[in-house]
Amino acid sequence: MALKSMEETYEVMLDESEQDITGLRETVEKLEAEVSKYREECESKELDLITATKQSEQEIAALKEETEPSNDELDPKKDSSTESANGTAVPEDTAATTTKAATSPTKPQQPQQKKNKPLLKKFGSLLKKKNSK
């Protein structure tokens, strides 16, 4: 009798375990399907992002090409050039510094701002005196 009750107990435990296994397998299948679905969504979003990035880069390049001619029209120094001693075209501002350096090779060239600072100080002090009177 005790043997039959133990056998029945084990059969019930076995049935419960089989049900648990079946439930867990179903859960695993659902989770695998979810993972697959999310992976596909992520890949799709990644492709959309790459496509949008490439499109943006193309639009930026097109806009830069459109604005280049208008920038050239606004900047007259960019197109104007002079020829240096060897016959190559040199922009005017570069040619001006080259000729200045050539006239005085021993004396280092001072930036234009340093020359203007003492004048600005003088005019500033004169303006202060004039305003105080």
JSON list of C-alpha atoms in Angstrom, two decimals, residues 20-100:
[
{"chain": "A", "resi": 20, "resn": "ASP", "atom": "CA", "xyz": [6.43, 22.83, -16.21]},
{"chain": "A", "resi": 21, "resn": "ILE", "atom": "CA", "xyz": [8.78, 21.74, -19.00]},
{"chain": "A", "resi": 22, "resn": "THR", "atom": "CA", "xyz": [6.08, 22.30, -21.62]},
{"chain": "A", "resi": 23, "resn": "GLY", "atom": "CA", "xyz": [5.33, 25.76, -20.19]},
{"chain": "A", "resi": 24, "resn": "LEU", "atom": "CA", "xyz": [9.01, 26.68, -20.13]},
{"chain": "A", "resi": 25, "resn": "ARG", "atom": "CA", "xyz": [9.48, 25.51, -23.74]},
{"chain": "A", "resi": 26, "resn": "GLU", "atom": "CA", "xyz": [6.54, 27.67, -24.83]},
{"chain": "A", "resi": 27, "resn": "THR", "atom": "CA", "xyz": [8.02, 30.64, -22.94]},
{"chain": "A", "resi": 28, "resn": "VAL", "atom": "CA", "xyz": [11.40, 30.09, -24.59]},
{"chain": "A", "resi": 29, "resn": "GLU", "atom": "CA", "xyz": [9.77, 29.94, -28.04]},
{"chain": "A", "resi": 30, "resn": "LYS", "atom": "CA", "xyz": [7.86, 33.19, -27.36]},
{"chain": "A", "resi": 31, "resn": "LEU", "atom": "CA", "xyz": [11.00, 34.92, -26.14]},
{"chain": "A", "resi": 32, "resn": "GLU", "atom": "CA", "xyz": [12.99, 33.72, -29.16]},
{"chain": "A", "resi": 33, "resn": "ALA", "atom": "CA", "xyz": [10.26, 35.07, -31.45]},
{"chain": "A", "resi": 34, "resn": "GLU", "atom": "CA", "xyz": [10.36, 38.42, -29.60]},
{"chain": "A", "resi": 35, "resn": "VAL", "atom": "CA", "xyz": [14.14, 38.59, -29.86]},
{"chain": "A", "resi": 36, "resn": "SER", "atom": "CA", "xyz": [13.96, 37.85, -33.57]},
{"chain": "A", "resi": 37, "resn": "LYS", "atom": "CA", "xyz": [11.27, 40.52, -34.05]},
{"chain": "A", "resi": 38, "resn": "TYR", "atom": "CA", "xyz": [13.26, 43.14, -32.10]},
{"chain": "A", "resi": 39, "resn": "ARG", "atom": "CA", "xyz": [16.45, 42.24, -33.96]},
{"chain": "A", "resi": 40, "resn": "GLU", "atom": "CA", "xyz": [14.67, 42.76, -37.29]},
{"chain": "A", "resi": 41, "resn": "GLU", "atom": "CA", "xyz": [13.29, 46.10, -36.05]},
{"chain": "A", "resi": 42, "resn": "CYS", "atom": "CA", "xyz": [16.75, 47.24, -34.94]},
{"chain": "A", "resi": 43, "resn": "GLU", "atom": "CA", "xyz": [18.31, 46.24, -38.25]},
{"chain": "A", "resi": 44, "resn": "SER", "atom": "CA", "xyz": [15.54, 48.06, -40.11]},
{"chain": "A", "resi": 45, "resn": "LYS", "atom": "CA", "xyz": [16.04, 51.19, -38.00]},
{"chain": "A", "resi": 46, "resn": "GLU", "atom": "CA", "xyz": [19.80, 50.97, -38.53]},
{"chain": "A", "resi": 47, "resn": "LEU", "atom": "CA", "xyz": [19.33, 50.77, -42.30]},
{"chain": "A", "resi": 48, "resn": "ASP", "atom": "CA", "xyz": [16.92, 53.72, -42.16]},
{"chain": "A", "resi": 49, "resn": "LEU", "atom": "CA", "xyz": [19.47, 55.70, -40.16]},
{"chain": "A", "resi": 50, "resn": "ILE", "atom": "CA", "xyz": [22.27, 54.88, -42.60]},
{"chain": "A", "resi": 51, "resn": "THR", "atom": "CA", "xyz": [20.05, 55.86, -45.53]},
{"chain": "A", "resi": 52, "resn": "ALA", "atom": "CA", "xyz": [19.05, 59.12, -43.84]},
{"chain": "A", "resi": 53, "resn": "THR", "atom": "CA", "xyz": [22.70, 59.89, -43.03]},
{"chain": "A", "resi": 54, "resn": "LYS", "atom": "CA", "xyz": [23.79, 59.30, -46.62]},
{"chain": "A", "resi": 55, "resn": "GLN", "atom": "CA", "xyz": [20.91, 61.43, -47.89]},
{"chain": "A", "resi": 56, "resn": "SER", "atom": "CA", "xyz": [21.83, 64.23, -45.46]},
{"chain": "A", "resi": 57, "resn": "GLU", "atom": "CA", "xyz": [25.47, 64.10, -46.56]},
{"chain": "A", "resi": 58, "resn": "GLN", "atom": "CA", "xyz": [24.38, 64.34, -50.20]},
{"chain": "A", "resi": 59, "resn": "GLU", "atom": "CA", "xyz": [22.10, 67.28, -49.41]},
{"chain": "A", "resi": 60, "resn": "ILE", "atom": "CA", "xyz": [24.89, 69.04, -47.52]},
{"chain": "A", "resi": 61, "resn": "ALA", "atom": "CA", "xyz": [27.28, 68.51, -50.43]},
{"chain": "A", "resi": 62, "resn": "ALA", "atom": "CA", "xyz": [24.67, 69.86, -52.86]},
{"chain": "A", "resi": 63, "resn": "LEU", "atom": "CA", "xyz": [24.07, 72.91, -50.66]},
{"chain": "A", "resi": 64, "resn": "LYS", "atom": "CA", "xyz": [27.81, 73.55, -50.43]},
{"chain": "A", "resi": 65, "resn": "GLU", "atom": "CA", "xyz": [28.06, 73.39, -54.20]},
{"chain": "A", "resi": 66, "resn": "GLU", "atom": "CA", "xyz": [25.16, 75.83, -54.49]},
{"chain": "A", "resi": 67, "resn": "THR", "atom": "CA", "xyz": [26.67, 78.30, -52.04]},
{"chain": "A", "resi": 68, "resn": "GLU", "atom": "CA", "xyz": [30.21, 78.20, -53.47]},
{"chain": "A", "resi": 69, "resn": "PRO", "atom": "CA", "xyz": [29.39, 80.43, -56.47]},
{"chain": "A", "resi": 70, "resn": "SER", "atom": "CA", "xyz": [27.64, 82.95, -54.24]},
{"chain": "A", "resi": 71, "resn": "ASN", "atom": "CA", "xyz": [30.60, 82.96, -51.84]},
{"chain": "A", "resi": 72, "resn": "ASP", "atom": "CA", "xyz": [32.94, 83.61, -54.76]},
{"chain": "A", "resi": 73, "resn": "GLU", "atom": "CA", "xyz": [30.79, 86.56, -55.82]},
{"chain": "A", "resi": 74, "resn": "LEU", "atom": "CA", "xyz": [30.87, 87.99, -52.30]},
{"chain": "A", "resi": 75, "resn": "ASP", "atom": "CA", "xyz": [34.64, 87.58, -51.84]},
{"chain": "A", "resi": 76, "resn": "PRO", "atom": "CA", "xyz": [36.42, 89.56, -54.57]},
{"chain": "A", "resi": 77, "resn": "LYS", "atom": "CA", "xyz": [39.90, 88.78, -53.16]},
{"chain": "A", "resi": 78, "resn": "LYS", "atom": "CA", "xyz": [39.44, 85.09, -53.83]},
{"chain": "A", "resi": 79, "resn": "ASP", "atom": "CA", "xyz": [39.39, 85.49, -57.63]},
{"chain": "A", "resi": 80, "resn": "SER", "atom": "CA", "xyz": [41.90, 88.32, -57.95]},
{"chain": "A", "resi": 81, "resn": "SER", "atom": "CA", "xyz": [45.52, 87.26, -58.21]},
{"chain": "A", "resi": 82, "resn": "THR", "atom": "CA", "xyz": [48.84, 88.65, -59.27]},
{"chain": "A", "resi": 83, "resn": "GLU", "atom": "CA", "xyz": [51.81, 86.89, -60.74]},
{"chain": "A", "resi": 84, "resn": "SER", "atom": "CA", "xyz": [54.94, 86.34, -58.71]},
{"chain": "A", "resi": 85, "resn": "ALA", "atom": "CA", "xyz": [58.47, 86.47, -60.04]},
{"chain": "A", "resi": 86, "resn": "ASN", "atom": "CA", "xyz": [58.36, 82.90, -61.34]},
{"chain": "A", "resi": 87, "resn": "GLY", "atom": "CA", "xyz": [55.08, 83.47, -63.21]},
{"chain": "A", "resi": 88, "resn": "THR", "atom": "CA", "xyz": [52.72, 81.55, -60.92]},
{"chain": "A", "resi": 89, "resn": "ALA", "atom": "CA", "xyz": [49.45, 83.12, -59.84]},
{"chain": "A", "resi": 90, "resn": "VAL", "atom": "CA", "xyz": [49.49, 84.30, -56.23]},
{"chain": "A", "resi": 91, "resn": "PRO", "atom": "CA", "xyz": [46.56, 85.91, -54.35]},
{"chain": "A", "resi": 92, "resn": "GLU", "atom": "CA", "xyz": [46.98, 89.66, -53.77]},
{"chain": "A", "resi": 93, "resn": "ASP", "atom": "CA", "xyz": [47.24, 89.49, -49.99]},
{"chain": "A", "resi": 94, "resn": "THR", "atom": "CA", "xyz": [50.00, 86.85, -50.26]},
{"chain": "A", "resi": 95, "resn": "ALA", "atom": "CA", "xyz": [51.78, 88.84, -52.96]},
{"chain": "A", "resi": 96, "resn": "ALA", "atom": "CA", "xyz": [51.72, 91.96, -50.77]},
{"chain": "A", "resi": 97, "resn": "THR", "atom": "CA", "xyz": [53.38, 90.19, -47.86]},
{"chain": "A", "resi": 98, "resn": "THR", "atom": "CA", "xyz": [55.91, 88.56, -50.17]},
{"chain": "A", "resi": 99, "resn": "THR", "atom": "CA", "xyz": [57.01, 91.89, -51.63]},
{"chain": "A", "resi": 100, "resn": "LYS", "atom": "CA", "xyz": [57.25, 93.49, -48.18]}
]
